[in-house]
Short mmCIF file of C-alpha atoms in Angstrom, two decimals:
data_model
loop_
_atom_site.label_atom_id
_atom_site.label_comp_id
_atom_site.label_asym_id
_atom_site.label_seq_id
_atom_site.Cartn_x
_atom_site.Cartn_y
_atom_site.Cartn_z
CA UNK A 1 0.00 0.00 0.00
CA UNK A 2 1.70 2.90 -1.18
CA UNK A 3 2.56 5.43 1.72
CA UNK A 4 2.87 9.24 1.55
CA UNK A 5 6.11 11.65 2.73
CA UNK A 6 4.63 11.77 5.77
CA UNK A 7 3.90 8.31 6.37
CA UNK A 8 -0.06 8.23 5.81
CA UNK A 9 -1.19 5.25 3.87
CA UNK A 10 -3.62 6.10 1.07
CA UNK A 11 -6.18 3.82 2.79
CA UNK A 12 -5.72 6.43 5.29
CA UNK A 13 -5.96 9.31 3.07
CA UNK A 14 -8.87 8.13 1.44
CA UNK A 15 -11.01 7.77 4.83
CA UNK A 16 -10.27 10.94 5.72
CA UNK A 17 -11.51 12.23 2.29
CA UNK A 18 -15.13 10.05 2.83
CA UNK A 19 -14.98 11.26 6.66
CA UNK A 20 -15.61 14.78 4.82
CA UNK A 21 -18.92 14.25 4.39
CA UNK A 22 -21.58 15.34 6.47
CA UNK A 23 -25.85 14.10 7.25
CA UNK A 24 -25.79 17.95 6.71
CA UNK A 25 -23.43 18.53 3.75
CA UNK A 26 -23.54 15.42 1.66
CA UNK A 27 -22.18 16.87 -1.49
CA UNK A 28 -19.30 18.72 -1.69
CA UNK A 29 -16.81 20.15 -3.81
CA UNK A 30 -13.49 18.24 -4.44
CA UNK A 31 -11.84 22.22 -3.13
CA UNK A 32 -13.77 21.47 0.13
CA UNK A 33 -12.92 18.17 0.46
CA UNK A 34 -9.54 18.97 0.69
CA UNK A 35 -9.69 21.49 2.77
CA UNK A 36 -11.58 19.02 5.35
CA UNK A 37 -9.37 16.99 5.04
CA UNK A 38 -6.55 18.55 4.82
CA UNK A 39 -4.72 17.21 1.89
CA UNK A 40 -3.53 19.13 -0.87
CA UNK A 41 -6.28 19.61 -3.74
CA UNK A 42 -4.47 17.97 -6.26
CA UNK A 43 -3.72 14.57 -3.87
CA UNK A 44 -7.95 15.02 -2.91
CA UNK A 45 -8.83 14.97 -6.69
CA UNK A 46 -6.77 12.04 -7.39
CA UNK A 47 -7.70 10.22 -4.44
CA UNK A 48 -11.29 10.96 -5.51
CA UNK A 49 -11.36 9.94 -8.90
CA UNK A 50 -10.21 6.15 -7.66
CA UNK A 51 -12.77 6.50 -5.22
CA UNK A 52 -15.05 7.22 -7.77
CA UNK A 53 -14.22 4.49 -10.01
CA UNK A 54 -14.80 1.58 -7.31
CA UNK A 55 -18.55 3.57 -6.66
CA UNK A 56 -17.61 4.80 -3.28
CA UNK A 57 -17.79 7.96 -4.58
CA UNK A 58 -20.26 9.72 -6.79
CA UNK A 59 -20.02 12.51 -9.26
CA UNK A 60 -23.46 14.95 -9.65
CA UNK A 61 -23.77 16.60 -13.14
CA UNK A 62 -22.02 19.96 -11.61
CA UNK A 63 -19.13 18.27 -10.35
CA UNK A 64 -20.21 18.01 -7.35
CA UNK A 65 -19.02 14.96 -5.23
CA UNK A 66 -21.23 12.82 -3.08
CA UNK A 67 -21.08 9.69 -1.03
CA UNK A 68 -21.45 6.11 -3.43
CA UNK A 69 -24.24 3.57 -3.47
CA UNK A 70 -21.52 1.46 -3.36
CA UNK A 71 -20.19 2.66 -0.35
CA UNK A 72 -23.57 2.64 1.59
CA UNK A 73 -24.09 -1.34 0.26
CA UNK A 74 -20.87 -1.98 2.32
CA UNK A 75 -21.38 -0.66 5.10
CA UNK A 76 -25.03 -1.69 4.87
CA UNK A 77 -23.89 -5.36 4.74
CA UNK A 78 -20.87 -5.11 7.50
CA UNK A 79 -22.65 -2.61 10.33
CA UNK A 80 -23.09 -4.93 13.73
CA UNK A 81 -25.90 -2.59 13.95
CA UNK A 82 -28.40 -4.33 11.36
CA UNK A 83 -29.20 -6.81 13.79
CA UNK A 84 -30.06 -4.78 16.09
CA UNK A 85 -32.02 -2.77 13.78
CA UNK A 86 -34.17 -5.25 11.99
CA UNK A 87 -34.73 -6.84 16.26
CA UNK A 88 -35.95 -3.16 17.28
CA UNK A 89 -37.86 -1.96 13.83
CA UNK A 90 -41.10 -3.46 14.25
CA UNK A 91 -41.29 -2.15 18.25
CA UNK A 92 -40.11 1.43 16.66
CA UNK A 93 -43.03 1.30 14.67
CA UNK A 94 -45.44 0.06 17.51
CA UNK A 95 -44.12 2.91 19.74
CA UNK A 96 -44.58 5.82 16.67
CA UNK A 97 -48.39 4.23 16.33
CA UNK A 98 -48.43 5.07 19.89
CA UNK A 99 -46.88 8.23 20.39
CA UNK A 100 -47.26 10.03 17.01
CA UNK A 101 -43.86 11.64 17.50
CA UNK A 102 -40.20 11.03 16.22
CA UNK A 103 -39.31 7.43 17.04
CA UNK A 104 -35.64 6.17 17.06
CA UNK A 105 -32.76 3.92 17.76
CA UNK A 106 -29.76 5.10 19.40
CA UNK A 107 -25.64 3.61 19.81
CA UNK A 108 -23.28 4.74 21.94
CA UNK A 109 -19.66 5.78 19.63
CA UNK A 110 -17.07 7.62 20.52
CA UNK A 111 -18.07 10.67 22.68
CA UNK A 112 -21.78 10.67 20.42
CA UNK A 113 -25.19 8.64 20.46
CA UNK A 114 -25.30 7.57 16.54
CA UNK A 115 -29.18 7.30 15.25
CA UNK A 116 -29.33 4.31 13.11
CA UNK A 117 -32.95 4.43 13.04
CA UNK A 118 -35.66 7.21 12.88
CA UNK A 119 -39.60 7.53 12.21
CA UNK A 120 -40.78 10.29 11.73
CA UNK A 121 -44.14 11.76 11.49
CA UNK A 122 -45.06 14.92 8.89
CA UNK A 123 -46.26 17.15 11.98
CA UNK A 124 -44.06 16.10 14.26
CA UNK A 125 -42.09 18.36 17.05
CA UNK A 126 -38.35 19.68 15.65
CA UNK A 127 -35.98 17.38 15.97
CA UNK A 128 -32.20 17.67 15.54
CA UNK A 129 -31.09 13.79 15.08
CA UNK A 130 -31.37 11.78 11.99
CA UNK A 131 -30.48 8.64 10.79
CA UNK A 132 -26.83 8.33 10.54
CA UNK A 133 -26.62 11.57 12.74
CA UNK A 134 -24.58 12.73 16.39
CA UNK A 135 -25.53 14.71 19.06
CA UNK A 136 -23.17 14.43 22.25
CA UNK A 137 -24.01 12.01 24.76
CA UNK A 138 -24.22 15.12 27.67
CA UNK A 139 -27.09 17.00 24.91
CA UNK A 140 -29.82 13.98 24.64
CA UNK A 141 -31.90 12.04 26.43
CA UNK A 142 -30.75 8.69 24.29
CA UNK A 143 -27.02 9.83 24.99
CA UNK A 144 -27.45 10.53 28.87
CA UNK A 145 -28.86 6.92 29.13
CA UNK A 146 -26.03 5.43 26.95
CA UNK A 147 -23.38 7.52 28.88
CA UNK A 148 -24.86 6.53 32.30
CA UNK A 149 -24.04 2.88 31.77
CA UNK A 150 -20.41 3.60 29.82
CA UNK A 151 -18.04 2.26 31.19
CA UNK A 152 -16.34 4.76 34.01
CA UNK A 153 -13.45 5.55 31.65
CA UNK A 154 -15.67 7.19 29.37
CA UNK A 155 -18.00 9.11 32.05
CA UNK A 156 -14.68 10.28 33.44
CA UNK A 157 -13.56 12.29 30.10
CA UNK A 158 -17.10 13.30 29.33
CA UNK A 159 -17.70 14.61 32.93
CA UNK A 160 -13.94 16.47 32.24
CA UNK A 161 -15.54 18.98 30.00
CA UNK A 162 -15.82 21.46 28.01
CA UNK A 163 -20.00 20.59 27.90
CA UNK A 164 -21.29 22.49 24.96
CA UNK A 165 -25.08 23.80 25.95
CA UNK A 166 -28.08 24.21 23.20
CA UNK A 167 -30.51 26.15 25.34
CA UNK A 168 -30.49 27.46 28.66
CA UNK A 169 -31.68 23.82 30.26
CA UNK A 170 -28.85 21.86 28.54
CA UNK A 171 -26.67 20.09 30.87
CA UNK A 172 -23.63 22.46 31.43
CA UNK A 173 -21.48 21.44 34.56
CA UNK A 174 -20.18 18.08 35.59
CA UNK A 175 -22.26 18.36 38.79
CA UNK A 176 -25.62 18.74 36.80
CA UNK A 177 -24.63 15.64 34.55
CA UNK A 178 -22.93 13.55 37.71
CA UNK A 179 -26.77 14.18 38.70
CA UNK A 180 -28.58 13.47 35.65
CA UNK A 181 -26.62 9.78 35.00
CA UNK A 182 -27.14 8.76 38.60
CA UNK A 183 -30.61 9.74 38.00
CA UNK A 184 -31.10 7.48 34.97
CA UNK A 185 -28.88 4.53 36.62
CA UNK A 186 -31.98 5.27 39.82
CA UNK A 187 -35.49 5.39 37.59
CA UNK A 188 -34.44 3.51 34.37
CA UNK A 189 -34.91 6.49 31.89
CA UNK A 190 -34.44 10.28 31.04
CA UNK A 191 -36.62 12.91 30.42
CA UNK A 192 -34.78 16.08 28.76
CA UNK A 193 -36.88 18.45 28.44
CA UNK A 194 -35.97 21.92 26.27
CA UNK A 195 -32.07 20.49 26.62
CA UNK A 196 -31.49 20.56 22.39
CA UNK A 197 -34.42 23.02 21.62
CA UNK A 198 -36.67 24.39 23.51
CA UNK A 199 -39.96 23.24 22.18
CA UNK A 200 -39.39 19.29 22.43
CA UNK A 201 -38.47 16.86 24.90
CA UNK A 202 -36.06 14.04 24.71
CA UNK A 203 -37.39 10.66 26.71
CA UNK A 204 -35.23 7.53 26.06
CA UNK A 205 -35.08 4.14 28.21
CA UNK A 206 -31.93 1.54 27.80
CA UNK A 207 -32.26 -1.42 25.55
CA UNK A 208 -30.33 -4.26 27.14
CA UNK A 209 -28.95 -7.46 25.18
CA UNK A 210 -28.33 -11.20 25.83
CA UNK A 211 -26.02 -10.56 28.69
CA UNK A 212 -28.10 -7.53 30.23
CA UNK A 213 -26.00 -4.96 29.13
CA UNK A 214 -26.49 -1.66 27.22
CA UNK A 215 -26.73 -2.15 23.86
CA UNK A 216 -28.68 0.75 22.59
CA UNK A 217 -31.31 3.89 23.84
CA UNK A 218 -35.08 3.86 22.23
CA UNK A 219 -36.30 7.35 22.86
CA UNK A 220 -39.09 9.77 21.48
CA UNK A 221 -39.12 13.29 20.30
CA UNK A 222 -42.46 14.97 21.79
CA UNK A 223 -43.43 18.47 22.05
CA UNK A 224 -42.03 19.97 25.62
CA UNK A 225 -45.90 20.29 26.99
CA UNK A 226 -45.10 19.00 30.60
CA UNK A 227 -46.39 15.68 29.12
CA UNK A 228 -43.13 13.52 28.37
CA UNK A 229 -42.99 11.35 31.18
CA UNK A 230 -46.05 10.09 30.27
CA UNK A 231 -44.42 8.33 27.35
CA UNK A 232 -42.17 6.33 29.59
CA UNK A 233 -44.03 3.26 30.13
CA UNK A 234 -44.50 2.32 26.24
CA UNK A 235 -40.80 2.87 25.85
CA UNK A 236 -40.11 0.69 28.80
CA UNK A 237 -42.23 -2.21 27.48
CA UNK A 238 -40.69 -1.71 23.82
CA UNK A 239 -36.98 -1.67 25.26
CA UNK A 240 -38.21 -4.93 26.57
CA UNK A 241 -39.47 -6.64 23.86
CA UNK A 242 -36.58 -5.80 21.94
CA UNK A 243 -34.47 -7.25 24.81
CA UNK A 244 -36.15 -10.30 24.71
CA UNK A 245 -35.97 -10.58 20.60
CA UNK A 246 -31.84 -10.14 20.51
CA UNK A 247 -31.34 -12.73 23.81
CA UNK A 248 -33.90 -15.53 21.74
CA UNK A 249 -32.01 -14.45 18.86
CA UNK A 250 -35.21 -14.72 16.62
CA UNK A 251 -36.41 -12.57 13.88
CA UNK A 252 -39.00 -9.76 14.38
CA UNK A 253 -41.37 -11.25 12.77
CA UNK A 254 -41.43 -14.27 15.28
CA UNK A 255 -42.13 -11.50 18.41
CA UNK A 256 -44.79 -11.48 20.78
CA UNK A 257 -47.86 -10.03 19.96
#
C-alpha cells in the first residue's frame, strides 16, 4: 500500500476524504474536500477519482461529489448494527403508532449517540437527530442513558468537559450531569426536556442485550408540553421486547404479539 512523505497510507488518506462528508453537507466540492481533510487539492482529486471508479464515490452533473451507493451497500452489509435494527424496527413502529412523534434507535460511539434508526411523522415536534446523525451524549436524552451505563473511563472524560449547551436547560457542569446519570442509573430512563431546543423533549429508556447490558437507547421526540414522562411506560415495554428478541435471537417477525 503505497505510503505518503509523511507516512499516511492512502487507505488512510482516502477515509479521511469520505470522513468529509456530512448528514448535513452530503455533497461537496473536491476544493472542500480537501480542505476538510486537509490534503492538498491535487492529492484530494486524485484520491477521488479512484474513489469514484470503485462507486464509493459519486459525481453529480455539476461536479459536485457525493457519497457512493456502493459505499452505503458496504457498510449496509458489514454494520453490527443491522441486527439490532431489523430486532428493534417493528417495536419502533409500535411505539410511533403510539406516540405520534419522532421514534428512534440510538448507539453509543465515541463521545456521540449515533441514530441508526428514525420515524418520523409529517407534523411532528423539531428534531435535531437523523439517521446516521450525532448529538453528544451530555445533549440527549438517548445519549445521557447510553453515557450513564459507559463504562467509568468514558463518564470520566465526558464529565472532564468542556459541555457544549443548546438552550439554557442543557446540561452544562459536571455536577448537573454527575446528577442526571445517577438519576437514569436510579429510575431507568431520562426525560430532557428543552435540553437541544426548547420546544421538544427528549425521553429515552436503555435497551439491554443477551447478557443484560447496554446495547442501545429507544427514545421519542415529543413536544415539551409537561407531558413527556407520560411516554415512559411504552418505551419501557418496547426496550423490553426488543431485549427479549436479541437474547432468543429470533427474527422480528417471530415476536410477541
Amino acid at each position: 500500500m503505497s505510503r505518503a512523505a509523511t507516512g499516511e497510507s492512502s487507505l488512510a488518506r482516502a477515509v479521511r476524504v469520505i470522513a468529509a462528508f456530512t448528514p448535513d453537507e452530503p455533497e461537496l466540492r473536491v476544493s472542500e474536500i480537501a480542505r476538510r481533510s486537509g490534503l492538498h487539492v491535487a492529492t484530494a482529486s486524485r484520491l477521488v477519482a479512484e474513489l469514484v471508479t470503485h462507486g464509493l464515490l459519486e459525481r453529480g452533473p455539476h461536479r459536485e461529489v457525493r457519497v457512493g451507493v456502493r459505499l452505503w451497500e458496504l457498510a449496509a452489509r458489514a454494520s453490527p448494527t443491522m441486527s439490532l435494527r431489523d430486532a428493534a424496527l417493528p417495536y419502533l413502529e409500535d411505539v410511533h403508532a403510539v406516540v405520534g412523534q419522532h421514534t428512534q434507535l440510538g448507539v453509543l460511539d465515541g463521545t456521540d449517540v449515533l441514530f441508526v434508526e428514525r420515524l418520523s411523522a409529517r407534523d411532528a415536534i423539531i428534531n435535531y437527530s437523523r439517521i446516521a446523525g450525532r448529538i453528544p451524549l451530555h445533549l440527549s436524552s438517548s445519549g445521557q442513558v447510553l453515557l450513564a451505563h459507559a463504562p467509568r473511563e468514558l463518564q470520566a472524560r465526558i464529565l472532564a468537559g468542556p459541555l457544549e449547551r443548546y438552550t439554557p436547560h442543557s446540561v452544562g457542569t459536571p455536577e448537573a450531569l454527575r446528577e442526571a446519570l445517577a438519576a437514569v442509573r436510579r429510575t431507568g430512563y431520562a426525560v430532557l426536556p428543552g435540553h437541544l431546543h426548547p420546544d421538544a423533549a427528549g425521553v429515552a429508556v436503555p435497551v439491554r442485550g443477551a447478557l443484560n447490558e447496554v446495547v442501545a437507547a429507544l427514545s421519542v421526540i415529543v413536544p415539551n408540553d409537561g407531558r413527556a414522562h407520560g411516554h415512559v411506560p411504552v418505551l419501557l415495554a418496547a426496550a423490553r421486547g426488543i431485549g427479549r428478541t436479541l437474547s432468543a435471537g429470533r427474527a422480528p417477525a417471530d415476536r410477541d404479539q
